[in-house]
Tab-separated table of C-alpha atoms in Angstrom:
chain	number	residue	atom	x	y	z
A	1	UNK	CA	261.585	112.055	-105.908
A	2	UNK	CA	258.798	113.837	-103.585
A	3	UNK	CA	256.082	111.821	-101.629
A	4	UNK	CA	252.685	112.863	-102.440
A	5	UNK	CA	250.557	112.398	-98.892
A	6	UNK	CA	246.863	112.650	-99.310
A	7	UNK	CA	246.024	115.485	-97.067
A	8	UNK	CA	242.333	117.002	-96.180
A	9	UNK	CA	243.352	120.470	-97.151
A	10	UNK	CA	244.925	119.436	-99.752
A	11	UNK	CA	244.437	117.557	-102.800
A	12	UNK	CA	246.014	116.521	-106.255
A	13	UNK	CA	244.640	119.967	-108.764
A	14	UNK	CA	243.305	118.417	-112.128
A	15	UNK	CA	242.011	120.272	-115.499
A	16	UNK	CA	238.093	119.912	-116.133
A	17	UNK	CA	239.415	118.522	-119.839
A	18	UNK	CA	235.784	117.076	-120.526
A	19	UNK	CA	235.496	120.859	-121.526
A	20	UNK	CA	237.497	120.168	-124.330
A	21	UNK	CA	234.804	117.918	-125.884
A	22	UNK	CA	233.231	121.288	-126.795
A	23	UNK	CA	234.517	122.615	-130.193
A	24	UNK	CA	234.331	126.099	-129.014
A	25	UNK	CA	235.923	126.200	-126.098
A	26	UNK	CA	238.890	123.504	-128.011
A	27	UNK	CA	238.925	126.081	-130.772
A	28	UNK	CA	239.844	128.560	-127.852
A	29	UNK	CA	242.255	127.066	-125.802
A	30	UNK	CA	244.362	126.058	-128.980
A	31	UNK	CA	244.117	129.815	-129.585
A	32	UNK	CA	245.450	130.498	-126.744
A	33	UNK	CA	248.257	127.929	-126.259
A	34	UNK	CA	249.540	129.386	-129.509
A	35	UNK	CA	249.473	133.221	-128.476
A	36	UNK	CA	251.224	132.171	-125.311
A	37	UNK	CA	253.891	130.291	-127.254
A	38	UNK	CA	253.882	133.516	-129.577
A	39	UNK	CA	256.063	135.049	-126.473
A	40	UNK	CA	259.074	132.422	-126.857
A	41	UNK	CA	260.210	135.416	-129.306
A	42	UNK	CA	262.350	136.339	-126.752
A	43	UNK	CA	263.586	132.949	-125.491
A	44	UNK	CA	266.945	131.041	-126.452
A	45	UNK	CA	265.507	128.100	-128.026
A	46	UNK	CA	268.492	126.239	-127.649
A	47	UNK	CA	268.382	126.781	-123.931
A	48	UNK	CA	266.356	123.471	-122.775
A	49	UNK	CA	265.276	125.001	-119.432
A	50	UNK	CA	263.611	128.079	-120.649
A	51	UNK	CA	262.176	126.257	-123.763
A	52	UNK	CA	260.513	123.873	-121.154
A	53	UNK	CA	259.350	126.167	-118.443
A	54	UNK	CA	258.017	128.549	-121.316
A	55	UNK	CA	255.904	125.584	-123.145
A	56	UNK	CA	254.376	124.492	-119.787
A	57	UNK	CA	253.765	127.917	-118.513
A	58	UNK	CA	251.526	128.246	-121.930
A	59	UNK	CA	249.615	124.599	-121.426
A	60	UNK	CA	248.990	125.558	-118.024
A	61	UNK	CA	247.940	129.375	-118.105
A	62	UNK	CA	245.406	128.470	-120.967
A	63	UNK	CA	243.780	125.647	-119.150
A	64	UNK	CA	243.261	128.025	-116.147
A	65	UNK	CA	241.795	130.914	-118.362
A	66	UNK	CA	239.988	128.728	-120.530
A	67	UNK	CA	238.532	124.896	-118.793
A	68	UNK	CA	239.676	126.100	-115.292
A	69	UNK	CA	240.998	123.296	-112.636
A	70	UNK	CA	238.422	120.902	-110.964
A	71	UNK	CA	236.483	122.018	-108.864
A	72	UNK	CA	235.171	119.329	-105.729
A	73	UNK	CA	231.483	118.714	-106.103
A	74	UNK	CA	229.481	118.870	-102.457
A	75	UNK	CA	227.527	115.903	-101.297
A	76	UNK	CA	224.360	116.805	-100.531
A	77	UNK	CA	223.489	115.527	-96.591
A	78	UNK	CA	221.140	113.320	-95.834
A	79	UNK	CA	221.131	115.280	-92.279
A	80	UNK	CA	219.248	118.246	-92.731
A	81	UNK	CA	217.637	120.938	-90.465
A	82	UNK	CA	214.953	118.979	-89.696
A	83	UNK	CA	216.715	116.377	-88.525
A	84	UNK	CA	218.469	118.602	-86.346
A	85	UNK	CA	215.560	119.978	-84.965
A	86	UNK	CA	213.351	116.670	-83.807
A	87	UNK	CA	216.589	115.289	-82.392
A	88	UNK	CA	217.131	118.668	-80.111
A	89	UNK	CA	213.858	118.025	-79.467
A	90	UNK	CA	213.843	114.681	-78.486
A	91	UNK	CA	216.957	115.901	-75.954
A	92	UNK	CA	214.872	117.803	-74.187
A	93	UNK	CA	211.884	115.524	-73.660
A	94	UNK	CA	214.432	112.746	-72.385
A	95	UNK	CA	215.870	115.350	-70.160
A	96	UNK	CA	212.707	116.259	-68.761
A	97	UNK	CA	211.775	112.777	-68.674
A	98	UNK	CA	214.528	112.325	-66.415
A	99	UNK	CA	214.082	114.805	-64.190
A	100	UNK	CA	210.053	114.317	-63.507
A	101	UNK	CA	209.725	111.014	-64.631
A	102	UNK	CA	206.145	111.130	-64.418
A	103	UNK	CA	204.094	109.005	-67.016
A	104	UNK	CA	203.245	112.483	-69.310
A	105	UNK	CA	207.245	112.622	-69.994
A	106	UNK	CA	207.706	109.292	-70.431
A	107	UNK	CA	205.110	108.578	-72.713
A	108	UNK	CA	206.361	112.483	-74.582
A	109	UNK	CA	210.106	110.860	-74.923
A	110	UNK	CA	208.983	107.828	-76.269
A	111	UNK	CA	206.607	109.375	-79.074
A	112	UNK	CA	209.464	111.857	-79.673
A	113	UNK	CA	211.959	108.794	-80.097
A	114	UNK	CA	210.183	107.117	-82.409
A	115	UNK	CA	209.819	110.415	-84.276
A	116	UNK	CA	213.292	111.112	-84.711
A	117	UNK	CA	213.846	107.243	-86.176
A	118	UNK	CA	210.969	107.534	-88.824
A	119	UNK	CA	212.364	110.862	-90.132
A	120	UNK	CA	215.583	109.741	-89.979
A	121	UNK	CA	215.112	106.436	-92.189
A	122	UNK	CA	212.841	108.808	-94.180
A	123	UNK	CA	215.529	111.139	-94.886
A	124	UNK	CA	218.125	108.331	-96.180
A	125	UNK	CA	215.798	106.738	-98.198
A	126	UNK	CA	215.169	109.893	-100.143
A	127	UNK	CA	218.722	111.002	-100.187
A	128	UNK	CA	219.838	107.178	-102.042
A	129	UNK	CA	217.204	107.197	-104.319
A	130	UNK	CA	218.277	110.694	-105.526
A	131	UNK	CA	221.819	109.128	-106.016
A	132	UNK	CA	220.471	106.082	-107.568
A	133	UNK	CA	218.909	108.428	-109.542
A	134	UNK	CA	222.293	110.688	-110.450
A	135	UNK	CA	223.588	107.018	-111.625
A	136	UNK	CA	220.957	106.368	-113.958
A	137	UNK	CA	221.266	109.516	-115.248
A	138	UNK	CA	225.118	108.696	-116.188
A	139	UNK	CA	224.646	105.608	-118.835
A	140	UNK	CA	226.034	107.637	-121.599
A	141	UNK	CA	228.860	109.230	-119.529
A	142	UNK	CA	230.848	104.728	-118.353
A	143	UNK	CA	233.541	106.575	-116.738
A	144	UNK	CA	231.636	108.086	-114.006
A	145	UNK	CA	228.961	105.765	-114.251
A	146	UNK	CA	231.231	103.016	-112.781
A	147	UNK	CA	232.871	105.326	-110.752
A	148	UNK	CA	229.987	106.573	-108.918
A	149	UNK	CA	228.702	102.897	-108.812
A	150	UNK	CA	231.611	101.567	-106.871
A	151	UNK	CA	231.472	104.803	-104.257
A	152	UNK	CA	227.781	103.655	-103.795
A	153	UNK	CA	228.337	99.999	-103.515
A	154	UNK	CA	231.797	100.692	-100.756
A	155	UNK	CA	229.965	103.380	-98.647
A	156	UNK	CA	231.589	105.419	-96.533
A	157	UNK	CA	235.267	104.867	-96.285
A	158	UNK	CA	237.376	106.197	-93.463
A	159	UNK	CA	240.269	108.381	-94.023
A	160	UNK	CA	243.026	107.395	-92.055
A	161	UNK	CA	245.265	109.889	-90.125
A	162	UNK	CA	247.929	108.091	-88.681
A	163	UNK	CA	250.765	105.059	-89.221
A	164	UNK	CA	252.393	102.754	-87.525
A	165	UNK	CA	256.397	102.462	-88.196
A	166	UNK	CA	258.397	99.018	-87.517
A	167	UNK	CA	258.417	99.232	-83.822
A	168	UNK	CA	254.154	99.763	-84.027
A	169	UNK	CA	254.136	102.785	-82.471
A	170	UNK	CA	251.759	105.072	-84.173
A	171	UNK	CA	252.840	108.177	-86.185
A	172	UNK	CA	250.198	111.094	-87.030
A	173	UNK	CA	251.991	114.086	-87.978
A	174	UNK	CA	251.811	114.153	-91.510
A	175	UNK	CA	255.700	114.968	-92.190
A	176	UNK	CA	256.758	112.322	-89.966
A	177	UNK	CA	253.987	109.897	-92.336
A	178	UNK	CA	255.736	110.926	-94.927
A	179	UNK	CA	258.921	110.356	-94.182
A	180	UNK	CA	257.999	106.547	-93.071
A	181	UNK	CA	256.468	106.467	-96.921
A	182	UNK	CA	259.413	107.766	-98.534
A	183	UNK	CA	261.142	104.890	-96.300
A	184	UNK	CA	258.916	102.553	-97.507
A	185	UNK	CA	258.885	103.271	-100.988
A	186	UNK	CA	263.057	103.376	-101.368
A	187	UNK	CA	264.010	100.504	-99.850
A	188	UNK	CA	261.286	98.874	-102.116
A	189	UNK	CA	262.299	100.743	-105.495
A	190	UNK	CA	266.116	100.751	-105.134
A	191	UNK	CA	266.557	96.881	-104.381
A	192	UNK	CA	269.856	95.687	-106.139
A	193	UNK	CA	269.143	93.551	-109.214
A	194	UNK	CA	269.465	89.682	-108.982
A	195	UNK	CA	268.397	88.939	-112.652
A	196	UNK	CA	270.021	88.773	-115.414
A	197	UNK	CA	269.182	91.879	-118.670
A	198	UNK	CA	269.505	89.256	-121.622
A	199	UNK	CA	271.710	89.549	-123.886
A	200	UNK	CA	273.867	92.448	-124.929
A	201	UNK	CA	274.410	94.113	-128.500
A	202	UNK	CA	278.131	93.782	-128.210
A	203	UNK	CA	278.664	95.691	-131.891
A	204	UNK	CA	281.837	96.461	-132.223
A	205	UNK	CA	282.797	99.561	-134.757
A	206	UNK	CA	286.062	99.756	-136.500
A	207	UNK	CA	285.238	103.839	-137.348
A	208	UNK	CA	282.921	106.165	-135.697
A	209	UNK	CA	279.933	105.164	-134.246
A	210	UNK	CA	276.641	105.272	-136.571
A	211	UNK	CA	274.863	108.812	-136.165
A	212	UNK	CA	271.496	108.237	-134.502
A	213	UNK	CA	268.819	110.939	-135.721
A	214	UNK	CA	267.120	112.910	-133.700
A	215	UNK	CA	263.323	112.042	-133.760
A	216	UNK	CA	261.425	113.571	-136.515
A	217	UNK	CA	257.821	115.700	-135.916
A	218	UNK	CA	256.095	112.328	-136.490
A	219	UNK	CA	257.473	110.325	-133.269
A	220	UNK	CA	256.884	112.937	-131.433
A	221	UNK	CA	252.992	113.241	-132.698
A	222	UNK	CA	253.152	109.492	-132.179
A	223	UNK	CA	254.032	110.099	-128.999
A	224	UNK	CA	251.602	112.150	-128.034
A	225	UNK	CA	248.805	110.561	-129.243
A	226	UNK	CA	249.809	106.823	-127.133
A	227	UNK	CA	249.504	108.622	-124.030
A	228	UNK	CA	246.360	107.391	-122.053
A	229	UNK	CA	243.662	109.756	-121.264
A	230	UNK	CA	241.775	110.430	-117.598
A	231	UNK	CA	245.322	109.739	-116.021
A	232	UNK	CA	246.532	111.422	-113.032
A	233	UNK	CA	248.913	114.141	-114.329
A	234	UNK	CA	252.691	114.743	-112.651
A	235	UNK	CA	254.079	117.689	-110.494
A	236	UNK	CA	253.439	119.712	-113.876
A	237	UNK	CA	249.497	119.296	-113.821
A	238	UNK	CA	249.535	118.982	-117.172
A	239	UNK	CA	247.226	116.225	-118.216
A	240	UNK	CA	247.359	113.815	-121.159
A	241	UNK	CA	244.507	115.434	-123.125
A	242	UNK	CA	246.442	119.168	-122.811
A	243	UNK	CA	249.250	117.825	-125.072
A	244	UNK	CA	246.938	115.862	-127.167
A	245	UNK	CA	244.312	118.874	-128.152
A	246	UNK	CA	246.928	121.787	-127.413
A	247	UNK	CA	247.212	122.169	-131.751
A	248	UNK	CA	249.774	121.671	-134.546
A	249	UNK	CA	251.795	124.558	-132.842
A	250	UNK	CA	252.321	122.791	-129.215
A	251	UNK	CA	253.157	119.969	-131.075
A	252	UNK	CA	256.163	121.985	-132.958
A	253	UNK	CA	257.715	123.773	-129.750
A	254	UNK	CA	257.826	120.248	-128.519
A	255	UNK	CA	259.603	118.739	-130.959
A	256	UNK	CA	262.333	121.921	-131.308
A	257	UNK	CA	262.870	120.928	-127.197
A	258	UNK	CA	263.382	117.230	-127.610
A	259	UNK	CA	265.459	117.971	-130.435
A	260	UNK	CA	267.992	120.419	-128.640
A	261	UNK	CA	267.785	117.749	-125.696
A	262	UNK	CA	268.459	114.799	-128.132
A	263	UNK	CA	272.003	116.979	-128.953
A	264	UNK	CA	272.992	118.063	-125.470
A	265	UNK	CA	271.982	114.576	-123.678
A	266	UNK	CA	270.503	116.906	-121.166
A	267	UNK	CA	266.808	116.887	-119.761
A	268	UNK	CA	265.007	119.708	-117.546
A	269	UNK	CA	265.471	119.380	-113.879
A	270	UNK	CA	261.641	118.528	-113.179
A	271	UNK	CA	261.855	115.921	-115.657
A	272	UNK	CA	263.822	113.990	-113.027
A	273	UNK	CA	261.196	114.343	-110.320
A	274	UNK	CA	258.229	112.250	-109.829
A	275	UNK	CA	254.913	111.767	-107.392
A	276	UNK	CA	254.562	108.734	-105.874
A	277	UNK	CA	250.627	108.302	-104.518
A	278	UNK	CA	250.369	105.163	-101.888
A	279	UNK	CA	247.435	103.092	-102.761
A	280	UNK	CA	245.744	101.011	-100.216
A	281	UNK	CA	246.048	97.402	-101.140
A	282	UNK	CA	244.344	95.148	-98.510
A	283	UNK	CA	244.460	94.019	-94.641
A	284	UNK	CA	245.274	96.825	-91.930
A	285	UNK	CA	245.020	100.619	-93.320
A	286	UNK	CA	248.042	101.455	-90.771
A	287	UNK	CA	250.967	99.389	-92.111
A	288	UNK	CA	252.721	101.394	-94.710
A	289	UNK	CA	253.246	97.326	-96.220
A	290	UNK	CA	249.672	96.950	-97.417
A	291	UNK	CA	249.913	99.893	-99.872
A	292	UNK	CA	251.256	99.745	-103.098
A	293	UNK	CA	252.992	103.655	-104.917
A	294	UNK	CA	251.781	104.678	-108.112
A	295	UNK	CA	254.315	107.167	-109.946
A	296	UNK	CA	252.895	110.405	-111.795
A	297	UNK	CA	255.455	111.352	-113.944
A	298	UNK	CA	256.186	114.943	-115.865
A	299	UNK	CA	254.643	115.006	-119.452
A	300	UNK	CA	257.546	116.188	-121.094
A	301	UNK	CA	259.729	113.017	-119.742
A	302	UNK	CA	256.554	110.991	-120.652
A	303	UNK	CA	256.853	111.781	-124.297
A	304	UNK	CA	260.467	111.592	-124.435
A	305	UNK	CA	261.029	107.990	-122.768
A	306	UNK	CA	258.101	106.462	-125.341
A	307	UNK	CA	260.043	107.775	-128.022
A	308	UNK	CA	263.118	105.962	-127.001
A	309	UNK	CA	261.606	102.811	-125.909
A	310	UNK	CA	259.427	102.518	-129.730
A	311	UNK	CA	262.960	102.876	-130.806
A	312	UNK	CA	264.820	99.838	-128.941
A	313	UNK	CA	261.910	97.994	-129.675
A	314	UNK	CA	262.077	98.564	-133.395
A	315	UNK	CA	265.844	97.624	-133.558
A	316	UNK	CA	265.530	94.895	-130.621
A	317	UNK	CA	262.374	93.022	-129.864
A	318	UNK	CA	260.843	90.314	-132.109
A	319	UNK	CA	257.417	91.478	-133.734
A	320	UNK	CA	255.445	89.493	-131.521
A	321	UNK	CA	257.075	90.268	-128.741
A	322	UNK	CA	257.227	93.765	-129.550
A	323	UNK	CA	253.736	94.158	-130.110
A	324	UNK	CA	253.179	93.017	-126.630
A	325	UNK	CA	255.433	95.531	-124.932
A	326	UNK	CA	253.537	98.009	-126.813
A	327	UNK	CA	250.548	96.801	-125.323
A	328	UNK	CA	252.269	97.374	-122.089
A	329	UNK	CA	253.220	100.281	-122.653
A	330	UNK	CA	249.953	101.691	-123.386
A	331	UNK	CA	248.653	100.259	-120.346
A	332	UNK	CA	251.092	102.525	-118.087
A	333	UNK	CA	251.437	105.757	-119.982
């Protein structure tokens, strides 16, 4: 499990997948997931690391050649070079007003003061109408039109550098953070369980056990197509909408590695690792208490475990009650 710490240099990459909206540039990264999966050739199929590191080598190297990762948009400042200048200007009337207070400088400081207020207010009236603006022009794109309406309506939002553990002394390195996360986080997510798990399928067999199948092309498209789009991707980077518009032939290379890992009741090693992101809850930013962890898991794994759940609830869950889990399930993936 690895602790994801949001850092200033450093932040979570992401796909521009809105890209994919174009036909053209679909057309061309399904082209070129499938020439990348054209070099398995040489790869053991049956050998579930390779399989896996080769299929997400070919999602990921097509989505850098062809949509290219996020890149962070710059806020235009309010603060500009004029601003700078009447304010160095204003410095050096006070500073000569201080020095020769005589009624000249005085009356000079003041005049610059009042200067340096009107083009400031000036300035931030023109720089929130132009984002008012910007959000006006989203009402065909929700998403970002409520995203960009919530920055606006919060403001500015500190980031905050440093933590205090249990004894309140306050911890800024960001490895010692960390560490008091990763604290945090497993005493929280390995408590012991006090409830009960209902009731058991105590079948007993006389002969072998029943054979269960392997899943078929169809759960695994089924798969694929519940998982949620404009979700944070795992350690992989690959995103929701990579799997979902990678083509018929992604689809196929996944299914031949959940098959061979349905047999050998083995998964890849990064299919047992996970992010968790802290999310700020409420009350004081510096208690590691008042955040709640979000975990981004690996695609791959993602696919596999909704497969297996739509199983158990097919053989165990009333309908009702299996349509709500489903529900659920959606929700999360």
């Amino acid at each position: 499990m690895s602790m994801e710490w949001k850092k200033k240099q450093k932040i979570l990459e992401k796909y521009e997948v809105d890209k994919l909206k174009n036909k053209e540039t679909l057309q061309t990264y399904q082209e070129t997931v499938t020439n990348l999966l054209g070099r398995r050739e040489g790869f053991d199929t049956e050998q579930i690391e390779e399989s896996w590191i080769a299929i997400k080598t070919s999602i990921t190297e097509s989505a850098e050649k062809v949509i290219q990762l996020t890149q962070r948009k710059k806020t235009k400042k309010w603060f500009n070079d004029n601003c700078k200048q009447v304010i160095r200007e204003r410095n050096e009337a006070r500073i000569k007003a201080i020095h020769t207070p005589t009624p000249e400088n005085i009356r000079d400081f003041e005049n610059k003061r009042r200067e340096v207020n009107t083009l400031i207010r000036k300035e931030k009236r023109i720089a929130e109408k132009e984002r008012l603006e910007d959000i006006e022009n989203l009402k065909h794109n929700p998403r970002e039109f409520f995203k960009r309406c919530k920055t606006f309506k919060n403001g500015f939002v500190p980031n905050i550098r440093m933590i205090e553990d249990n004894n309140g002394t306050l911890i800024t390195k960001p490895e010692n953070i960390a560490e008091e996360f990763r604290s945090y986080f497993e005493k929280n997510l390995n408590r012991d369980s006090t409830t009960g798990i209902g009731e058991q399928d105590d079948t007993l067999y006389y002969t072998a056990e029943p054979e269960v199948p392997s899943p078929s092309l169809e759960e695994i498209q089924y798969a694929i197509q519940t998982l949620k789009n404009n979700k944070s991707p795992g350690d992989d980077k690959i995103a929701a909408e990579l799997l979902k518009l990678g083509g018929q032939n992604l689809t196929k290379n996944l299914h031949d590695l959940i098959q061979q890992i349905w047999i050998k009741e083995k998964i890849p090693k990064e299919w047992n690792e996970s992010l968790i992101c802290p999310i700020f809850k409420k009350g004081n930013r510096n208690k590691v208490e008042n955040y709640r962890g979000i975990t981004l898991l690996n695609s791959g794994y993602k696919i596999l475990s909704l497969i297996i759940l739509k199983r158990l609830q097919d053989r165990l869950l009333h309908d009702k009650q299996r349509d709500l889990t489903l529900k659920q399930l959606q929700a999360s993936a």
